[in-house]
């Protein structure tokens, strides 16, 4: 897999029937290593090891309903009270981050009401803080650390 714009992390891999899998610390299982999964696993490690978010507050690849449609978010970080702190949308490295990517995560956030949004393709990362009163998001240099 290609190098990403994240620190170097160590991962567990498994080869089964000529398919490489990577161990997901959150789901506690091996998952097929696709380009988007490579980005997702780096992002999870970044959130835990660099930003300090506890594993117990992170959720990966769960279904949500948006306008009666079934969707799946990539990563969600909860607050200790159960509300949602951050939504992360991961794309494969070859996928360009466009306005439609932000529209997608904004639609998810209509249901989830997260304070922060992160969009990444592993090479470019974008961070936003929601302004619910003005109904828009403000770009940031990074999302806050867990204890900030």
mmCIF file of C-alpha atoms in Angstrom:
data_model
loop_
_atom_site.group_PDB
_atom_site.id
_atom_site.type_symbol
_atom_site.label_atom_id
_atom_site.label_comp_id
_atom_site.label_asym_id
_atom_site.label_seq_id
_atom_site.Cartn_x
_atom_site.Cartn_y
_atom_site.Cartn_z
ATOM 1 C CA UNK A 1 0.000 0.000 0.000
ATOM 2 C CA UNK A 2 1.124 3.533 -0.630
ATOM 3 C CA UNK A 3 2.618 5.798 2.021
ATOM 4 C CA UNK A 4 0.135 8.205 3.547
ATOM 5 C CA UNK A 5 0.429 11.622 5.145
ATOM 6 C CA UNK A 6 0.206 10.192 8.673
ATOM 7 C CA UNK A 7 2.903 9.182 11.138
ATOM 8 C CA UNK A 8 4.199 5.614 10.760
ATOM 9 C CA UNK A 9 2.113 3.123 12.746
ATOM 10 C CA UNK A 10 2.556 -0.620 13.151
ATOM 11 C CA UNK A 11 -0.269 -2.851 11.952
ATOM 12 C CA UNK A 12 -1.062 -6.564 12.033
ATOM 13 C CA UNK A 13 -1.641 -8.217 8.671
ATOM 14 C CA UNK A 14 -2.912 -11.615 7.602
ATOM 15 C CA UNK A 15 -2.886 -13.288 4.184
ATOM 16 C CA UNK A 16 -5.786 -15.643 3.486
ATOM 17 C CA UNK A 17 -6.722 -16.990 0.046
ATOM 18 C CA UNK A 18 -4.395 -14.412 -1.567
ATOM 19 C CA UNK A 19 -6.229 -11.542 0.126
ATOM 20 C CA UNK A 20 -4.389 -9.376 2.618
ATOM 21 C CA UNK A 21 -6.302 -8.303 5.717
ATOM 22 C CA UNK A 22 -5.428 -5.721 8.340
ATOM 23 C CA UNK A 23 -6.422 -5.964 11.995
ATOM 24 C CA UNK A 24 -8.933 -3.320 13.088
ATOM 25 C CA UNK A 25 -8.334 -2.464 16.771
ATOM 26 C CA UNK A 26 -11.839 -1.010 17.107
ATOM 27 C CA UNK A 27 -13.826 -3.841 15.501
ATOM 28 C CA UNK A 28 -11.369 -6.381 16.942
ATOM 29 C CA UNK A 29 -11.151 -8.372 13.712
ATOM 30 C CA UNK A 30 -9.227 -8.614 10.463
ATOM 31 C CA UNK A 31 -10.769 -6.771 7.514
ATOM 32 C CA UNK A 32 -9.824 -6.944 3.828
ATOM 33 C CA UNK A 33 -7.147 -4.362 3.082
ATOM 34 C CA UNK A 34 -8.603 -2.005 0.477
ATOM 35 C CA UNK A 35 -7.177 1.496 -0.185
ATOM 36 C CA UNK A 36 -9.956 3.188 1.836
ATOM 37 C CA UNK A 37 -9.417 0.729 4.712
ATOM 38 C CA UNK A 38 -5.695 1.596 4.687
ATOM 39 C CA UNK A 39 -6.649 5.261 5.171
ATOM 40 C CA UNK A 40 -9.260 4.397 7.842
ATOM 41 C CA UNK A 41 -6.788 2.317 9.885
ATOM 42 C CA UNK A 42 -4.161 5.061 9.754
ATOM 43 C CA UNK A 43 -6.756 7.611 10.820
ATOM 44 C CA UNK A 44 -7.902 5.468 13.765
ATOM 45 C CA UNK A 45 -4.299 5.112 14.953
ATOM 46 C CA UNK A 46 -3.735 8.852 14.494
ATOM 47 C CA UNK A 47 -6.812 9.640 16.598
ATOM 48 C CA UNK A 48 -5.722 7.273 19.381
ATOM 49 C CA UNK A 49 -1.938 7.644 19.399
ATOM 50 C CA UNK A 50 -1.484 11.291 18.368
ATOM 51 C CA UNK A 51 -4.727 13.007 19.399
ATOM 52 C CA UNK A 52 -5.242 10.891 22.538
ATOM 53 C CA UNK A 53 -8.820 9.695 21.964
ATOM 54 C CA UNK A 54 -9.641 6.553 23.967
ATOM 55 C CA UNK A 55 -10.404 3.436 21.941
ATOM 56 C CA UNK A 56 -13.638 3.054 23.939
ATOM 57 C CA UNK A 57 -15.018 6.311 22.448
ATOM 58 C CA UNK A 58 -14.270 5.410 18.801
ATOM 59 C CA UNK A 59 -16.697 3.594 16.514
ATOM 60 C CA UNK A 60 -15.981 2.404 12.958
ATOM 61 C CA UNK A 61 -18.180 1.542 9.957
ATOM 62 C CA UNK A 62 -21.668 1.699 11.449
ATOM 63 C CA UNK A 63 -24.932 2.225 9.657
ATOM 64 C CA UNK A 64 -27.017 5.362 9.999
ATOM 65 C CA UNK A 65 -30.225 6.494 8.345
ATOM 66 C CA UNK A 66 -30.097 9.781 6.402
ATOM 67 C CA UNK A 67 -33.341 10.880 4.715
ATOM 68 C CA UNK A 68 -34.687 7.301 4.862
ATOM 69 C CA UNK A 69 -31.498 6.000 3.154
ATOM 70 C CA UNK A 70 -29.095 3.550 4.757
ATOM 71 C CA UNK A 71 -25.553 4.985 4.890
ATOM 72 C CA UNK A 72 -22.351 3.985 6.675
ATOM 73 C CA UNK A 73 -20.029 6.380 8.424
ATOM 74 C CA UNK A 74 -16.303 5.641 8.505
ATOM 75 C CA UNK A 75 -15.287 6.792 11.990
ATOM 76 C CA UNK A 76 -17.167 8.471 14.815
ATOM 77 C CA UNK A 77 -15.695 9.674 18.096
ATOM 78 C CA UNK A 78 -18.164 9.955 20.957
ATOM 79 C CA UNK A 79 -18.083 12.293 23.926
ATOM 80 C CA UNK A 80 -18.200 10.525 27.305
ATOM 81 C CA UNK A 81 -21.915 11.502 27.558
ATOM 82 C CA UNK A 82 -22.696 9.568 24.347
ATOM 83 C CA UNK A 83 -23.087 12.581 22.066
ATOM 84 C CA UNK A 84 -20.933 12.671 18.945
ATOM 85 C CA UNK A 85 -17.759 14.733 19.018
ATOM 86 C CA UNK A 86 -16.164 14.010 15.604
ATOM 87 C CA UNK A 87 -17.231 12.366 12.333
ATOM 88 C CA UNK A 88 -14.467 11.248 9.963
ATOM 89 C CA UNK A 89 -15.034 10.503 6.286
ATOM 90 C CA UNK A 90 -12.229 8.455 4.707
ATOM 91 C CA UNK A 91 -11.627 8.117 1.002
ATOM 92 C CA UNK A 92 -9.061 6.079 -0.914
ATOM 93 C CA UNK A 93 -5.859 8.002 -1.713
ATOM 94 C CA UNK A 94 -6.692 8.208 -5.416
ATOM 95 C CA UNK A 95 -10.055 9.883 -4.648
ATOM 96 C CA UNK A 96 -9.844 13.664 -4.796
ATOM 97 C CA UNK A 97 -11.503 15.493 -1.905
ATOM 98 C CA UNK A 98 -14.182 17.722 -3.441
ATOM 99 C CA UNK A 99 -17.168 19.770 -2.352
ATOM 100 C CA UNK A 100 -19.333 16.662 -2.778
ATOM 101 C CA UNK A 101 -17.232 14.927 -0.091
ATOM 102 C CA UNK A 102 -18.010 17.770 2.305
ATOM 103 C CA UNK A 103 -21.665 17.652 1.263
ATOM 104 C CA UNK A 104 -21.715 13.939 2.099
ATOM 105 C CA UNK A 105 -20.302 14.391 5.607
ATOM 106 C CA UNK A 106 -22.550 17.430 6.170
ATOM 107 C CA UNK A 107 -25.600 15.280 5.298
ATOM 108 C CA UNK A 108 -24.447 12.658 7.798
ATOM 109 C CA UNK A 109 -24.039 15.388 10.368
ATOM 110 C CA UNK A 110 -27.676 16.454 9.991
ATOM 111 C CA UNK A 111 -28.423 13.176 11.766
ATOM 112 C CA UNK A 112 -25.363 12.897 14.029
ATOM 113 C CA UNK A 113 -24.801 16.526 15.155
ATOM 114 C CA UNK A 114 -21.037 16.224 15.636
ATOM 115 C CA UNK A 115 -19.031 19.230 16.772
ATOM 116 C CA UNK A 116 -16.139 18.489 14.403
ATOM 117 C CA UNK A 117 -15.757 16.978 10.938
ATOM 118 C CA UNK A 118 -12.659 15.446 9.378
ATOM 119 C CA UNK A 119 -12.299 14.443 5.732
ATOM 120 C CA UNK A 120 -9.202 12.589 4.539
ATOM 121 C CA UNK A 121 -7.915 10.558 1.633
ATOM 122 C CA UNK A 122 -4.751 9.777 3.594
ATOM 123 C CA UNK A 123 -2.799 12.393 1.670
ATOM 124 C CA UNK A 124 -4.895 15.502 2.353
ATOM 125 C CA UNK A 125 -6.742 16.095 5.614
ATOM 126 C CA UNK A 126 -9.421 18.717 6.207
ATOM 127 C CA UNK A 127 -10.828 19.626 9.599
ATOM 128 C CA UNK A 128 -13.937 21.667 10.352
ATOM 129 C CA UNK A 129 -15.763 22.875 13.413
ATOM 130 C CA UNK A 130 -19.521 23.130 13.129
ATOM 131 C CA UNK A 131 -21.287 26.415 13.720
ATOM 132 C CA UNK A 132 -24.874 25.224 14.177
ATOM 133 C CA UNK A 133 -26.330 28.712 14.697
ATOM 134 C CA UNK A 134 -24.912 30.059 11.429
ATOM 135 C CA UNK A 135 -25.454 26.667 9.729
ATOM 136 C CA UNK A 136 -21.956 26.323 8.298
ATOM 137 C CA UNK A 137 -18.559 24.927 9.186
ATOM 138 C CA UNK A 138 -15.273 26.687 9.821
ATOM 139 C CA UNK A 139 -12.022 25.136 8.619
ATOM 140 C CA UNK A 140 -9.359 24.404 11.241
ATOM 141 C CA UNK A 141 -5.679 23.414 11.145
ATOM 142 C CA UNK A 142 -6.462 20.200 13.073
ATOM 143 C CA UNK A 143 -9.101 18.703 15.332
ATOM 144 C CA UNK A 144 -8.525 19.250 19.044
ATOM 145 C CA UNK A 145 -6.724 16.706 21.189
ATOM 146 C CA UNK A 146 -8.934 14.600 23.444
ATOM 147 C CA UNK A 147 -8.015 16.492 26.614
ATOM 148 C CA UNK A 148 -8.201 19.965 25.030
#
